[in-house]
Structures are given as C-alpha cells and as structure tokens.
Short mmCIF file of C-alpha atoms in Angstrom, two decimals:
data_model
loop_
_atom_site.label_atom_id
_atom_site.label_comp_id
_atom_site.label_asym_id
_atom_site.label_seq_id
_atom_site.Cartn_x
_atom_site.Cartn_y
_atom_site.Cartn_z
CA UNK A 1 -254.00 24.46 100.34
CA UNK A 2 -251.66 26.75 102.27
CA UNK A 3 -251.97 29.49 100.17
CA UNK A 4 -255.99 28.87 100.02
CA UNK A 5 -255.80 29.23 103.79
CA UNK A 6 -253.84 32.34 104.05
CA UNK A 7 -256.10 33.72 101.95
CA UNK A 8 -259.08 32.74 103.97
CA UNK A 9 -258.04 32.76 107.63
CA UNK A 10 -260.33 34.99 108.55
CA UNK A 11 -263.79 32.95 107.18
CA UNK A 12 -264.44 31.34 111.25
CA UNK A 13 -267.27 29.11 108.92
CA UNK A 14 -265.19 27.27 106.47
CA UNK A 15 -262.32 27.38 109.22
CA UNK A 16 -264.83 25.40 111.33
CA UNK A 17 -266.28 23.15 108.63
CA UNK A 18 -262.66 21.91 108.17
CA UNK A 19 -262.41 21.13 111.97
CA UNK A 20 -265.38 18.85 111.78
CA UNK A 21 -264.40 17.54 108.36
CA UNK A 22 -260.89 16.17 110.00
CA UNK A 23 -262.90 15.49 113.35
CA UNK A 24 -265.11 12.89 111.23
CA UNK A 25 -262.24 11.58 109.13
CA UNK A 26 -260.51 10.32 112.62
CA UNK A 27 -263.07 9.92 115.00
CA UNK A 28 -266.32 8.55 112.92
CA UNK A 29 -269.42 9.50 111.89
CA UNK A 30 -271.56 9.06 115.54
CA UNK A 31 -268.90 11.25 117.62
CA UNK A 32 -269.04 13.72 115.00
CA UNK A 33 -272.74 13.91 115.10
CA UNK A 34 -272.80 13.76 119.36
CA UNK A 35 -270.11 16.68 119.52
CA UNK A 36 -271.21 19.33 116.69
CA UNK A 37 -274.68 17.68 115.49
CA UNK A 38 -273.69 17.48 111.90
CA UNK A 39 -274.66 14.85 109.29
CA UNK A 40 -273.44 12.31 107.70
CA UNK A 41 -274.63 13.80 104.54
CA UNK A 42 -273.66 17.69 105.28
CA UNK A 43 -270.34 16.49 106.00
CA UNK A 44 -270.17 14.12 102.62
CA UNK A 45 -271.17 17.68 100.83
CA UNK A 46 -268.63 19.19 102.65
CA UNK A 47 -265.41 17.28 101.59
CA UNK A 48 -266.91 16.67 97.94
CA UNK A 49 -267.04 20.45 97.81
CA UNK A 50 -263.55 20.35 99.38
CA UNK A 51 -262.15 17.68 96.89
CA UNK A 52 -263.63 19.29 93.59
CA UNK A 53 -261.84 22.79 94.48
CA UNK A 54 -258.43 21.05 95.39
CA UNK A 55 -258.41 21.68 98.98
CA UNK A 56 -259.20 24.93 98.72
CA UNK A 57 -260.62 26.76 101.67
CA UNK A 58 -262.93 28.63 100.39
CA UNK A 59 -264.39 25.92 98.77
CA UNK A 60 -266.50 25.51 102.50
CA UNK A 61 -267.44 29.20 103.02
CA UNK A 62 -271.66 29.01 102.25
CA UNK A 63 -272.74 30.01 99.25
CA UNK A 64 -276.48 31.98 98.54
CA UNK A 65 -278.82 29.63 98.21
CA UNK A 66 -280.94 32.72 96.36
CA UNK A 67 -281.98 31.94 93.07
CA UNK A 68 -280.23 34.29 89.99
CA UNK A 69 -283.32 35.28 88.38
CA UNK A 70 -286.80 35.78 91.05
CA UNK A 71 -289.95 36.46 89.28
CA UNK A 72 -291.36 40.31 89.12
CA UNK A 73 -295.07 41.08 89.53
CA UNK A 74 -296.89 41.67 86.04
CA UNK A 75 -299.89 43.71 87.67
CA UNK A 76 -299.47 47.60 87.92
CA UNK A 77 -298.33 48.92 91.48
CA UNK A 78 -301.58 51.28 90.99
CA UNK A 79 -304.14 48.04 90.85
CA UNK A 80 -302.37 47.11 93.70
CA UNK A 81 -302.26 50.18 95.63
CA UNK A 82 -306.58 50.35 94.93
CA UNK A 83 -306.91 46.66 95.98
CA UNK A 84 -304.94 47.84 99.51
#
C-alpha cells in the first residue's frame, strides 16, 4: 500500500475516500453519514474496490462511467441538415 500511495499522493479524491473509509471503520456508519453525507452502500463499494486491488490507492480514484462503444446516427448529416 505504501508504494500505491506514493504513487498516488497527489489524487485529493481517492486520498479523501480513504479518510472516510477509516472514518467509518472507527466511528460507524451514522457519524460517517452526519459528517461527509456518504452511504452506507458508497462506502461498502468503496472498500470492496479497495480490497479486490490489495489496498491499492488508486483502486478509489473514479472511474468513467461512459460506456466503450455509444451508438452513431445511421441517417445522412445532409437529411439532417434539410430537416433543420
């Protein structure tokens, strides 16, 4: 984990995710919610993701949530261009 977070140190979102993670782990799951307003279930994602990548860091920096492949129009940019 130590070299994950030298790596990392500059990623303030997965630094912070780690704050509430350990918050929640000693304090509970309705202090964690009153001080930074994150679930129960956000956080559960959170360590799972944590866990799975060994402790890793980077394993809590966000991800795009944009899909790989988006679909392309099939009609001809000059039908559309009349239509306008």
């Amino acid at each position: 984990m130590l070299n994950s977070l030298s790596k990392f140190e500059g990623s303030e979102v997965a630094s912070e995710r780690l704050r509430i993670i350990k918050f929640y782990v000693e304090y509970g799951e309705a202090a964690t919610k009153e001080a930074f307003g994150a679930d129960r279930k956000v956080i559960s994602r959170w360590k799972r993701r944590l866990q799975d990548n060994r402790g890793e860091l980077s394993s809590l920096i966000p991800q795009s949530m944009r899909p790989h492949r988006t679909r392309r129009s099939e009609i001809p940019v000059d039908i559309v261009e009349y239509i306008r």
